[in-house]
mmCIF file of C-alpha atoms in Angstrom:
data_model
loop_
_atom_site.group_PDB
_atom_site.id
_atom_site.type_symbol
_atom_site.label_atom_id
_atom_site.label_comp_id
_atom_site.label_asym_id
_atom_site.label_seq_id
_atom_site.Cartn_x
_atom_site.Cartn_y
_atom_site.Cartn_z
ATOM 1 C CA MET A 1 0.000 0.000 0.000
ATOM 2 C CA ILE A 2 1.256 3.493 -0.938
ATOM 3 C CA THR A 3 1.277 5.855 2.050
ATOM 4 C CA ASN A 4 3.520 8.719 0.860
ATOM 5 C CA GLY A 5 1.973 11.621 -1.051
ATOM 6 C CA PHE A 6 4.824 12.028 -3.517
ATOM 7 C CA THR A 7 4.973 8.290 -4.237
ATOM 8 C CA TYR A 8 1.224 8.340 -4.866
ATOM 9 C CA PHE A 9 1.555 11.230 -7.328
ATOM 10 C CA ALA A 10 4.640 9.723 -9.001
ATOM 11 C CA PHE A 11 2.814 6.424 -9.527
ATOM 12 C CA LEU A 12 -0.176 8.119 -11.164
ATOM 13 C CA VAL A 13 1.999 10.211 -13.494
ATOM 14 C CA CYS A 14 4.041 7.154 -14.455
ATOM 15 C CA PHE A 15 0.923 5.095 -15.065
ATOM 16 C CA ALA A 16 -0.523 7.861 -17.300
ATOM 17 C CA GLY A 17 2.744 7.830 -19.259
ATOM 18 C CA ILE A 18 2.677 4.043 -19.700
ATOM 19 C CA VAL A 19 -0.891 4.069 -21.003
ATOM 20 C CA SER A 20 -0.069 6.945 -23.381
ATOM 21 C CA ALA A 21 2.993 5.079 -24.680
ATOM 22 C CA LEU A 22 0.967 1.912 -25.267
ATOM 23 C CA GLU A 23 -1.721 3.885 -27.107
ATOM 24 C CA MET A 24 0.925 5.475 -29.349
ATOM 25 C CA LYS A 25 2.540 2.125 -30.131
ATOM 26 C CA PHE A 26 -0.712 0.241 -30.768
ATOM 27 C CA ARG A 27 -2.787 3.144 -32.075
ATOM 28 C CA ASP A 28 -4.121 1.146 -35.035
ATOM 29 C CA SER A 29 -5.279 -1.772 -32.912
ATOM 30 C CA THR A 30 -8.997 -2.464 -32.523
ATOM 31 C CA PHE A 31 -8.754 -2.081 -28.750
ATOM 32 C CA PHE A 32 -7.472 1.509 -28.777
ATOM 33 C CA LYS A 33 -9.889 2.490 -31.558
ATOM 34 C CA TYR A 34 -12.834 1.846 -29.262
ATOM 35 C CA VAL A 35 -11.245 2.325 -25.812
ATOM 36 C CA PRO A 36 -9.437 5.707 -25.621
ATOM 37 C CA PRO A 37 -6.722 6.381 -23.000
ATOM 38 C CA PRO A 38 -8.965 8.499 -20.703
ATOM 39 C CA VAL A 39 -11.310 5.522 -20.266
ATOM 40 C CA ILE A 40 -8.416 3.164 -19.501
ATOM 41 C CA LEU A 41 -6.896 5.624 -17.034
ATOM 42 C CA TYR A 42 -10.147 6.228 -15.218
ATOM 43 C CA LEU A 43 -11.215 2.591 -14.960
ATOM 44 C CA SER A 44 -7.725 1.394 -13.981
ATOM 45 C CA CYS A 45 -7.252 4.007 -11.257
ATOM 46 C CA MET A 46 -10.731 3.247 -9.931
ATOM 47 C CA ILE A 47 -9.692 -0.402 -9.678
ATOM 48 C CA PHE A 48 -6.477 0.588 -7.880
ATOM 49 C CA ALA A 49 -8.509 2.694 -5.432
ATOM 50 C CA THR A 50 -11.105 -0.048 -4.924
ATOM 51 C CA VAL A 51 -8.480 -2.666 -4.015
ATOM 52 C CA GLY A 52 -6.699 -0.171 -1.724
ATOM 53 C CA LEU A 53 -3.408 0.382 -3.561
ATOM 54 C CA TRP A 54 -2.941 3.641 -1.645
ATOM 55 C CA GLU A 55 -3.959 4.779 1.803
ATOM 56 C CA ASN A 56 -6.275 7.755 2.158
ATOM 57 C CA ASN A 57 -4.060 9.512 4.719
ATOM 58 C CA ASP A 58 -3.244 13.213 5.262
ATOM 59 C CA SER A 59 -0.119 13.130 3.078
ATOM 60 C CA ILE A 60 -1.973 11.745 0.058
ATOM 61 C CA LYS A 61 -4.984 14.027 0.623
ATOM 62 C CA ALA A 62 -2.731 17.091 0.725
ATOM 63 C CA THR A 63 -0.864 16.050 -2.435
ATOM 64 C CA TYR A 64 -4.129 15.417 -4.247
ATOM 65 C CA ARG A 65 -5.637 18.742 -3.207
ATOM 66 C CA VAL A 66 -2.609 20.866 -4.120
ATOM 67 C CA VAL A 67 -1.778 19.194 -7.449
ATOM 68 C CA ARG A 68 -5.344 18.915 -8.729
ATOM 69 C CA GLY A 69 -6.359 22.423 -7.640
ATOM 70 C CA ASN A 70 -3.409 24.081 -9.389
ATOM 71 C CA LEU A 71 -3.138 21.815 -12.427
ATOM 72 C CA ILE A 72 -6.713 22.311 -13.672
ATOM 73 C CA PRO A 73 -6.389 26.087 -14.425
ATOM 74 C CA ALA A 74 -2.962 25.438 -16.004
ATOM 75 C CA MET A 75 -4.447 22.748 -18.259
ATOM 76 C CA ILE A 76 -7.347 24.997 -19.287
ATOM 77 C CA PHE A 77 -4.949 27.813 -20.223
ATOM 78 C CA VAL A 78 -2.564 25.659 -22.283
ATOM 79 C CA MET A 79 -5.443 23.846 -23.999
ATOM 80 C CA LEU A 80 -7.087 27.110 -25.091
ATOM 81 C CA LEU A 81 -3.883 28.410 -26.716
ATOM 82 C CA ARG A 82 -4.937 26.471 -29.829
ATOM 83 C CA CYS A 83 -8.342 28.167 -29.957
ATOM 84 C CA ASP A 84 -7.760 31.274 -32.039
ATOM 85 C CA ILE A 85 -11.227 32.795 -32.461
ATOM 86 C CA ARG A 86 -10.162 34.396 -35.752
ATOM 87 C CA LYS A 87 -9.548 30.988 -37.359
ATOM 88 C CA ILE A 88 -12.832 29.604 -36.041
ATOM 89 C CA LEU A 89 -14.742 32.467 -37.684
ATOM 90 C CA LYS A 90 -13.460 31.259 -41.064
ATOM 91 C CA LEU A 91 -15.962 28.419 -40.834
ATOM 92 C CA GLY A 92 -18.652 30.849 -41.909
ATOM 93 C CA PRO A 93 -22.117 31.550 -40.473
ATOM 94 C CA ARG A 94 -23.783 28.336 -41.651
ATOM 95 C CA MET A 95 -21.454 25.982 -39.810
ATOM 96 C CA LEU A 96 -21.317 28.236 -36.767
ATOM 97 C CA ILE A 97 -25.116 28.146 -36.652
ATOM 98 C CA GLY A 98 -24.917 24.347 -36.888
ATOM 99 C CA PHE A 99 -22.450 24.175 -34.026
ATOM 100 C CA PHE A 100 -24.428 26.414 -31.695
ATOM 101 C CA SER A 101 -27.655 24.623 -32.634
ATOM 102 C CA ALA A 102 -26.026 21.427 -31.387
ATOM 103 C CA THR A 103 -24.841 23.202 -28.237
ATOM 104 C CA ILE A 104 -28.278 24.604 -27.425
ATOM 105 C CA THR A 105 -30.125 21.335 -28.133
ATOM 106 C CA ILE A 106 -27.721 19.448 -25.857
ATOM 107 C CA MET A 107 -28.339 21.988 -23.098
ATOM 108 C CA VAL A 108 -32.104 21.631 -23.597
ATOM 109 C CA GLY A 109 -31.663 17.853 -23.416
ATOM 110 C CA PHE A 110 -30.034 18.143 -19.985
ATOM 111 C CA VAL A 111 -32.785 20.424 -18.681
ATOM 112 C CA VAL A 112 -35.659 18.234 -19.950
ATOM 113 C CA MET A 113 -33.974 15.040 -18.704
ATOM 114 C CA PHE A 114 -33.473 16.540 -15.241
ATOM 115 C CA LEU A 115 -37.093 17.696 -15.092
ATOM 116 C CA LEU A 116 -38.255 14.168 -15.909
ATOM 117 C CA MET A 117 -35.792 12.131 -13.836
ATOM 118 C CA LYS A 118 -34.497 14.332 -10.997
ATOM 119 C CA ASN A 119 -36.314 12.325 -8.297
ATOM 120 C CA GLY A 120 -34.039 9.376 -9.002
ATOM 121 C CA PHE A 121 -30.836 11.362 -8.371
ATOM 122 C CA PRO A 122 -29.186 12.505 -5.108
ATOM 123 C CA PRO A 123 -29.761 16.127 -3.938
ATOM 124 C CA GLU A 124 -26.614 17.663 -5.437
ATOM 125 C CA SER A 125 -26.737 15.751 -8.731
ATOM 126 C CA TRP A 126 -27.343 19.051 -10.546
ATOM 127 C CA LYS A 127 -23.632 19.711 -10.108
ATOM 128 C CA THR A 128 -22.514 16.451 -11.711
ATOM 129 C CA TRP A 129 -24.948 16.805 -14.616
ATOM 130 C CA GLY A 130 -23.673 20.354 -15.095
ATOM 131 C CA ALA A 131 -20.143 18.951 -15.254
ATOM 132 C CA LEU A 132 -21.233 16.390 -17.858
ATOM 133 C CA ALA A 133 -22.881 19.204 -19.838
ATOM 134 C CA GLY A 134 -19.487 20.903 -19.893
ATOM 135 C CA SER A 135 -17.987 17.733 -21.348
ATOM 136 C CA TRP A 136 -20.737 17.303 -23.950
ATOM 137 C CA ILE A 137 -20.424 20.916 -25.051
ATOM 138 C CA GLY A 138 -16.619 21.047 -24.953
ATOM 139 C CA GLY A 139 -14.630 18.075 -23.708
ATOM 140 C CA THR A 140 -13.343 16.151 -20.708
ATOM 141 C CA ALA A 141 -11.113 19.089 -19.779
ATOM 142 C CA ASN A 142 -14.192 21.323 -19.456
ATOM 143 C CA MET A 143 -15.890 18.730 -17.253
ATOM 144 C CA VAL A 144 -12.835 18.600 -15.000
ATOM 145 C CA ALA A 145 -12.808 22.409 -14.864
ATOM 146 C CA ILE A 146 -16.472 22.523 -13.797
ATOM 147 C CA GLN A 147 -15.895 19.805 -11.220
ATOM 148 C CA GLY A 148 -13.168 21.940 -9.690
ATOM 149 C CA ALA A 149 -15.233 25.102 -9.990
ATOM 150 C CA LEU A 150 -18.292 23.658 -8.227
ATOM 151 C CA GLY A 151 -16.332 21.599 -5.706
ATOM 152 C CA ILE A 152 -17.813 18.262 -6.790
ATOM 153 C CA SER A 153 -16.412 15.258 -4.928
ATOM 154 C CA ASP A 154 -14.623 12.627 -6.999
ATOM 155 C CA SER A 155 -16.894 9.863 -5.734
ATOM 156 C CA ALA A 156 -19.897 11.803 -7.079
ATOM 157 C CA MET A 157 -18.251 11.918 -10.533
ATOM 158 C CA GLY A 158 -18.283 8.135 -10.968
ATOM 159 C CA TYR A 159 -21.672 7.967 -12.695
ATOM 160 C CA THR A 160 -20.961 11.097 -14.702
ATOM 161 C CA LEU A 161 -17.787 9.637 -16.190
ATOM 162 C CA LEU A 162 -19.576 6.350 -16.856
ATOM 163 C CA VAL A 163 -22.295 8.137 -18.848
ATOM 164 C CA ASP A 164 -19.697 10.311 -20.564
ATOM 165 C CA ASN A 165 -17.812 7.289 -21.891
ATOM 166 C CA VAL A 166 -20.542 4.698 -22.538
ATOM 167 C CA ASN A 167 -23.211 6.951 -24.076
ATOM 168 C CA TYR A 168 -20.633 8.932 -26.030
ATOM 169 C CA SER A 169 -19.110 5.764 -27.561
ATOM 170 C CA ILE A 170 -22.512 4.509 -28.706
ATOM 171 C CA TRP A 171 -23.349 7.961 -30.090
ATOM 172 C CA VAL A 172 -20.170 7.984 -32.221
ATOM 173 C CA ILE A 173 -21.095 4.590 -33.679
ATOM 174 C CA LEU A 174 -24.638 5.743 -34.467
ATOM 175 C CA LEU A 175 -23.452 8.920 -36.212
ATOM 176 C CA LEU A 176 -20.914 6.989 -38.288
ATOM 177 C CA ALA A 177 -23.720 4.630 -39.295
ATOM 178 C CA THR A 178 -25.690 7.583 -40.722
ATOM 179 C CA VAL A 179 -22.960 8.581 -43.211
ATOM 180 C CA PRO A 180 -24.327 6.432 -46.107
ATOM 181 C CA TYR A 181 -27.700 8.158 -45.731
ATOM 182 C CA ALA A 182 -26.351 11.702 -46.085
ATOM 183 C CA LYS A 183 -27.847 12.191 -49.568
ATOM 184 C CA ASN A 184 -31.287 11.138 -48.374
ATOM 185 C CA PHE A 185 -31.108 13.478 -45.377
ATOM 186 C CA ASN A 186 -29.848 16.386 -47.499
ATOM 187 C CA LYS A 187 -32.644 15.793 -49.994
ATOM 188 C CA TRP A 188 -35.158 15.894 -47.117
ATOM 189 C CA THR A 189 -33.747 19.178 -45.768
ATOM 190 C CA LYS A 190 -33.252 20.585 -49.312
ATOM 191 C CA THR A 191 -29.699 21.777 -48.609
ATOM 192 C CA ASP A 192 -26.753 22.574 -50.879
ATOM 193 C CA THR A 193 -23.350 21.158 -49.803
ATOM 194 C CA SER A 194 -21.157 22.989 -52.329
ATOM 195 C CA LEU A 195 -20.301 25.768 -49.837
ATOM 196 C CA ILE A 196 -19.109 23.231 -47.242
ATOM 197 C CA ASP A 197 -16.842 21.554 -49.768
ATOM 198 C CA SER A 198 -15.266 24.901 -50.687
ATOM 199 C CA VAL A 199 -14.717 25.862 -47.033
ATOM 200 C CA GLY A 200 -13.119 22.488 -46.335
ATOM 201 C CA THR A 201 -10.759 22.866 -49.295
ATOM 202 C CA MET A 202 -9.842 26.440 -48.253
ATOM 203 C CA LEU A 203 -8.997 25.384 -44.688
ATOM 204 C CA SER A 204 -6.939 22.447 -45.924
ATOM 205 C CA GLU A 205 -4.870 24.737 -48.142
ATOM 206 C CA ILE A 206 -4.076 27.260 -45.395
ATOM 207 C CA LYS A 207 -0.374 26.971 -44.614
ATOM 208 C CA GLU A 208 0.824 28.266 -41.294
ATOM 209 C CA ASN A 209 4.327 29.744 -41.124
ATOM 210 C CA THR A 210 4.966 28.067 -37.802
ATOM 211 C CA ARG A 211 7.180 25.298 -36.512
ATOM 212 C CA THR A 212 5.640 21.894 -35.899
ATOM 213 C CA LYS A 213 8.465 20.283 -33.917
ATOM 214 C CA MET A 214 8.367 20.963 -30.194
ATOM 215 C CA GLU A 215 11.671 22.071 -28.692
ATOM 216 C CA THR A 216 12.794 22.141 -25.042
ATOM 217 C CA ALA A 217 12.099 25.887 -24.897
ATOM 218 C CA ASP A 218 8.527 25.315 -26.091
ATOM 219 C CA LEU A 219 7.890 22.682 -23.441
ATOM 220 C CA ALA A 220 9.381 24.867 -20.697
ATOM 221 C CA LEU A 221 7.383 27.910 -21.828
ATOM 222 C CA LEU A 222 4.065 26.046 -22.063
ATOM 223 C CA VAL A 223 4.402 24.331 -18.691
ATOM 224 C CA GLY A 224 5.798 27.455 -17.025
ATOM 225 C CA SER A 225 3.178 29.834 -18.430
ATOM 226 C CA GLY A 226 0.392 27.386 -17.587
ATOM 227 C CA LEU A 227 1.462 27.096 -13.961
ATOM 228 C CA PHE A 228 2.071 30.841 -13.685
ATOM 229 C CA VAL A 229 -1.389 31.628 -15.098
ATOM 230 C CA SER A 230 -2.817 29.141 -12.596
ATOM 231 C CA ALA A 231 -1.143 31.049 -9.770
ATOM 232 C CA ILE A 232 -2.295 34.423 -11.124
ATOM 233 C CA SER A 233 -5.868 33.182 -11.623
ATOM 234 C CA SER A 234 -5.980 31.835 -8.077
ATOM 235 C CA HIS A 235 -4.728 35.135 -6.669
ATOM 236 C CA VAL A 236 -7.151 37.233 -8.722
ATOM 237 C CA ALA A 237 -10.026 34.918 -7.747
ATOM 238 C CA SER A 238 -9.168 35.233 -4.043
ATOM 239 C CA VAL A 239 -9.666 38.994 -4.404
ATOM 240 C CA ILE A 240 -12.680 39.048 -6.743
ATOM 241 C CA SER A 241 -14.695 36.170 -5.270
ATOM 242 C CA PRO A 242 -15.345 37.790 -1.829
ATOM 243 C CA MET A 243 -16.364 41.019 -3.587
ATOM 244 C CA LEU A 244 -18.883 39.176 -5.771
ATOM 245 C CA ILE A 245 -20.238 37.225 -2.803
ATOM 246 C CA ASN A 246 -20.744 40.481 -0.884
ATOM 247 C CA VAL A 247 -22.787 41.857 -3.791
ATOM 248 C CA PHE A 248 -24.731 38.773 -4.938
ATOM 249 C CA GLY A 249 -24.649 36.521 -1.874
ATOM 250 C CA LYS A 250 -22.914 33.186 -1.278
ATOM 251 C CA SER A 251 -23.066 30.773 -4.195
ATOM 252 C CA ASP A 252 -21.084 27.860 -5.655
ATOM 253 C CA PHE A 253 -20.885 29.871 -8.868
ATOM 254 C CA LEU A 254 -19.029 32.712 -7.147
ATOM 255 C CA SER A 255 -16.550 30.628 -5.145
ATOM 256 C CA VAL A 256 -12.795 31.111 -5.446
ATOM 257 C CA SER A 257 -12.428 27.849 -7.400
ATOM 258 C CA THR A 258 -15.114 28.876 -9.939
ATOM 259 C CA VAL A 259 -13.663 32.350 -10.473
ATOM 260 C CA THR A 260 -10.172 30.824 -10.825
ATOM 261 C CA ILE A 261 -11.372 28.645 -13.719
ATOM 262 C CA ILE A 262 -13.135 31.585 -15.366
ATOM 263 C CA VAL A 263 -10.042 33.818 -15.145
ATOM 264 C CA ALA A 264 -7.786 31.071 -16.555
ATOM 265 C CA THR A 265 -10.277 30.502 -19.405
ATOM 266 C CA PHE A 266 -10.354 34.200 -20.249
ATOM 267 C CA LEU A 267 -6.548 34.438 -20.247
ATOM 268 C CA GLY A 268 -6.288 31.357 -22.467
ATOM 269 C CA ILE A 269 -8.698 32.795 -25.063
ATOM 270 C CA LEU A 270 -6.858 36.125 -24.960
ATOM 271 C CA CYS A 271 -3.370 34.618 -25.348
ATOM 272 C CA ALA A 272 -4.592 32.411 -28.225
ATOM 273 C CA MET A 273 -4.791 35.580 -30.319
ATOM 274 C CA THR A 274 -1.110 36.353 -29.659
ATOM 275 C CA PRO A 275 2.076 34.661 -30.968
ATOM 276 C CA MET A 276 1.650 32.129 -28.150
ATOM 277 C CA ASN A 277 -0.888 30.408 -30.432
ATOM 278 C CA SER A 278 1.978 29.284 -32.675
ATOM 279 C CA ILE A 279 4.050 27.600 -29.945
ATOM 280 C CA PRO A 280 4.290 23.905 -30.885
ATOM 281 C CA GLY A 281 3.198 21.367 -28.303
ATOM 282 C CA SER A 282 0.174 22.946 -26.614
ATOM 283 C CA SER A 283 -1.934 19.902 -27.471
ATOM 284 C CA PRO A 284 0.352 17.183 -26.018
ATOM 285 C CA VAL A 285 1.174 19.319 -22.959
ATOM 286 C CA SER A 286 -2.475 20.023 -22.118
ATOM 287 C CA LEU A 287 -3.376 16.387 -22.834
ATOM 288 C CA THR A 288 -0.639 15.211 -20.459
ATOM 289 C CA MET A 289 -2.033 17.488 -17.756
ATOM 290 C CA LEU A 290 -5.531 16.158 -18.447
ATOM 291 C CA TYR A 291 -4.386 12.528 -18.136
ATOM 292 C CA ILE A 292 -2.774 13.278 -14.773
ATOM 293 C CA ILE A 293 -5.947 14.996 -13.559
ATOM 294 C CA ILE A 294 -8.094 12.058 -14.690
ATOM 295 C CA CYS A 295 -5.847 9.695 -12.721
ATOM 296 C CA LEU A 296 -6.127 11.926 -9.656
ATOM 297 C CA ILE A 297 -9.923 12.076 -9.875
ATOM 298 C CA ALA A 298 -10.276 8.325 -10.407
ATOM 299 C CA SER A 299 -7.915 7.633 -7.501
ATOM 300 C CA ARG A 300 -10.607 8.964 -5.155
ATOM 301 C CA ALA A 301 -13.487 6.960 -6.650
ATOM 302 C CA SER A 302 -14.607 3.364 -6.193
ATOM 303 C CA PHE A 303 -16.649 0.782 -8.081
ATOM 304 C CA LYS A 304 -18.480 0.015 -4.840
ATOM 305 C CA GLU A 305 -20.401 3.279 -5.262
ATOM 306 C CA LEU A 306 -21.749 2.596 -8.794
ATOM 307 C CA THR A 307 -25.021 0.862 -7.890
ATOM 308 C CA ASP A 308 -27.455 2.972 -9.966
ATOM 309 C CA ALA A 309 -25.569 2.852 -13.266
ATOM 310 C CA PRO A 310 -28.548 1.758 -15.491
ATOM 311 C CA TYR A 311 -30.647 4.761 -14.421
ATOM 312 C CA TYR A 312 -27.828 7.183 -15.222
ATOM 313 C CA LEU A 313 -27.123 5.545 -18.594
ATOM 314 C CA ALA A 314 -30.831 5.807 -19.438
ATOM 315 C CA ALA A 315 -30.706 9.512 -18.520
ATOM 316 C CA GLY A 316 -27.775 9.952 -20.905
ATOM 317 C CA PHE A 317 -29.739 8.412 -23.766
ATOM 318 C CA VAL A 318 -32.702 10.687 -23.000
ATOM 319 C CA ILE A 319 -30.367 13.697 -23.415
ATOM 320 C CA LEU A 320 -29.008 12.380 -26.710
ATOM 321 C CA GLY A 321 -32.495 11.516 -27.971
ATOM 322 C CA ILE A 322 -33.796 15.034 -27.314
ATOM 323 C CA HIS A 323 -30.660 16.496 -28.903
ATOM 324 C CA ALA A 324 -31.092 14.356 -32.060
ATOM 325 C CA LEU A 325 -34.792 15.165 -32.419
ATOM 326 C CA LEU A 326 -34.295 18.917 -32.026
ATOM 327 C CA MET A 327 -31.304 18.920 -34.411
ATOM 328 C CA ALA A 328 -33.403 17.170 -37.077
ATOM 329 C CA ILE A 329 -36.149 19.786 -36.690
ATOM 330 C CA ILE A 330 -33.643 22.661 -36.891
ATOM 331 C CA ALA A 331 -31.958 21.063 -39.925
ATOM 332 C CA LYS A 332 -35.291 20.903 -41.717
ATOM 333 C CA ILE A 333 -36.190 24.503 -40.870
ATOM 334 C CA ILE A 334 -32.880 26.166 -41.803
ATOM 335 C CA LYS A 335 -31.787 23.543 -44.364
ATOM 336 C CA LEU A 336 -28.699 22.085 -42.690
ATOM 337 C CA ASP A 337 -26.965 19.074 -44.243
ATOM 338 C CA LEU A 338 -26.203 15.859 -42.363
ATOM 339 C CA PHE A 339 -22.446 16.517 -42.357
ATOM 340 C CA THR A 340 -22.872 19.826 -40.520
ATOM 341 C CA CYS A 341 -25.319 18.275 -38.026
ATOM 342 C CA ALA A 342 -23.131 15.225 -37.328
ATOM 343 C CA VAL A 343 -19.848 17.131 -37.025
ATOM 344 C CA ALA A 344 -21.474 19.841 -34.883
ATOM 345 C CA SER A 345 -22.900 17.145 -32.614
ATOM 346 C CA LEU A 346 -19.582 15.341 -32.161
ATOM 347 C CA ALA A 347 -17.632 18.609 -31.917
ATOM 348 C CA ASN A 348 -19.732 19.204 -28.801
ATOM 349 C CA ILE A 349 -20.065 15.702 -27.386
ATOM 350 C CA GLY A 350 -16.785 14.164 -28.516
ATOM 351 C CA ALA A 351 -14.452 17.181 -28.873
ATOM 352 C CA VAL A 352 -11.207 17.004 -30.876
ATOM 353 C CA ALA A 353 -10.931 13.232 -30.505
ATOM 354 C CA ALA A 354 -14.176 12.490 -32.365
ATOM 355 C CA ALA A 355 -15.167 15.416 -34.621
ATOM 356 C CA PRO A 356 -12.350 14.839 -37.172
ATOM 357 C CA ILE A 357 -13.333 11.156 -37.378
ATOM 358 C CA ILE A 358 -16.875 11.867 -38.505
ATOM 359 C CA ALA A 359 -15.610 14.643 -40.801
ATOM 360 C CA ALA A 360 -13.134 12.267 -42.468
ATOM 361 C CA ALA A 361 -15.924 9.711 -42.932
ATOM 362 C CA TYR A 362 -17.534 12.194 -45.318
ATOM 363 C CA LYS A 363 -14.423 13.624 -47.000
ATOM 364 C CA GLU A 364 -10.788 14.079 -45.966
ATOM 365 C CA THR A 365 -10.696 17.741 -46.951
ATOM 366 C CA LEU A 366 -13.455 18.391 -44.397
ATOM 367 C CA VAL A 367 -11.317 17.310 -41.410
ATOM 368 C CA PRO A 368 -10.180 20.903 -40.604
ATOM 369 C CA ILE A 369 -13.856 21.857 -40.167
ATOM 370 C CA GLY A 370 -14.234 19.143 -37.536
ATOM 371 C CA VAL A 371 -11.086 20.250 -35.733
ATOM 372 C CA LEU A 372 -12.052 23.941 -35.616
ATOM 373 C CA MET A 373 -15.593 23.149 -34.453
ATOM 374 C CA ALA A 374 -14.208 20.972 -31.669
ATOM 375 C CA LEU A 375 -11.778 23.703 -30.585
ATOM 376 C CA MET A 376 -14.705 26.091 -30.390
ATOM 377 C CA GLY A 377 -16.327 23.586 -28.021
ATOM 378 C CA TYR A 378 -13.375 23.991 -25.665
ATOM 379 C CA VAL A 379 -13.977 27.746 -25.614
ATOM 380 C CA VAL A 380 -17.685 27.586 -24.717
ATOM 381 C CA GLY A 381 -17.765 24.272 -22.819
ATOM 382 C CA THR A 382 -16.989 25.593 -19.347
ATOM 383 C CA TRP A 383 -19.401 28.534 -19.656
ATOM 384 C CA GLY A 384 -22.142 26.309 -21.088
ATOM 385 C CA GLY A 385 -21.724 23.663 -18.397
ATOM 386 C CA LEU A 386 -21.877 26.232 -15.605
ATOM 387 C CA PHE A 387 -25.000 27.737 -17.183
ATOM 388 C CA VAL A 388 -26.688 24.326 -17.341
ATOM 389 C CA ALA A 389 -25.676 23.657 -13.737
ATOM 390 C CA LYS A 390 -27.299 26.949 -12.700
ATOM 391 C CA ILE A 391 -30.573 26.046 -14.413
ATOM 392 C CA LEU A 392 -30.543 22.555 -12.914
ATOM 393 C CA SER A 393 -29.899 24.019 -9.462
ATOM 394 C CA LEU A 394 -33.034 26.148 -9.835
ATOM 395 C CA ILE A 395 -35.028 23.075 -10.878
ATOM 396 C CA ALA A 396 -33.629 21.216 -7.866
ATOM 397 C CA GLY A 397 -34.707 24.104 -5.660
ATOM 398 C CA VAL A 398 -31.211 24.941 -4.431
#
């Protein structure tokens, strides 16, 4: 049994590295195509916690609290350095409308589901569903950010992560299965796809005058700036949060942790429009931070607590069903094609890992559209998830 805080942290970081290395080596295998590293990390660390690989003593608790609390804002900042709003606007109004239609319908799905099924959830489940909304609008990083912002316990996140992985995986399969029926859908909505093809070709031909190989200086700058922004955000939040609470009253949405995430998000979006956007390596660095955070979260969870899994999975399918129905109605009204609907849906629900897959299933030149849409999800995911959480809290009577 691990009893030392540093040993506990070192083990989790090493384990995240091993899983990442295996995924890189066997990337084309069937296993890693359907079971991404975050799922492996979460399930494995839950198993380690369930069998008692580490002791839940003061040293480990302190390590967990300090590392997780400071690493989340750093991850958010580094991740958002890729999200240059100016590039996203090149998608054009039609695809932006498609993306935000998917975002809004997902949010509506969460609200309707909670209205119908809230009696089957614990009192503070509005927080965990708000965190999942952040993931299904942006990505896992946004969910982690909302968890930290609202102070959600790791044990409470067990069902949320289960729904996030199981329902999402089935949704990807279903959307890929619709690709052969794109012509039928487009005929039904009476849409013209020529504009999408031209936008995809234009984005593919854009050549950035930037380096692609990450150097030591890039790694040091990304890690250093991320941690420094985390420290700045925490300090600013410690000043602003009490002021806001004095004006609006005490609330989870005005806590120091929430304001810290918001400040880090704002700084990330701002710096993405500077030369920092061209620093190679922001994706692998932020992904490494995310993997470590996932391991930390899972290390505090246990399979013994997942007794109501079927009810939560059913709730996830209710959300997706409402989202699909509303997207079909919107597509018919404003004449959206199936490609835009599918990529917008996965750009929200699946983020960068899934949106390019569905885009490539239609046409390789359309992959940049999927990537940019997914990056936009990172920008709005945290805000959207917190907004959903606020609405759910009102429904719950909090």
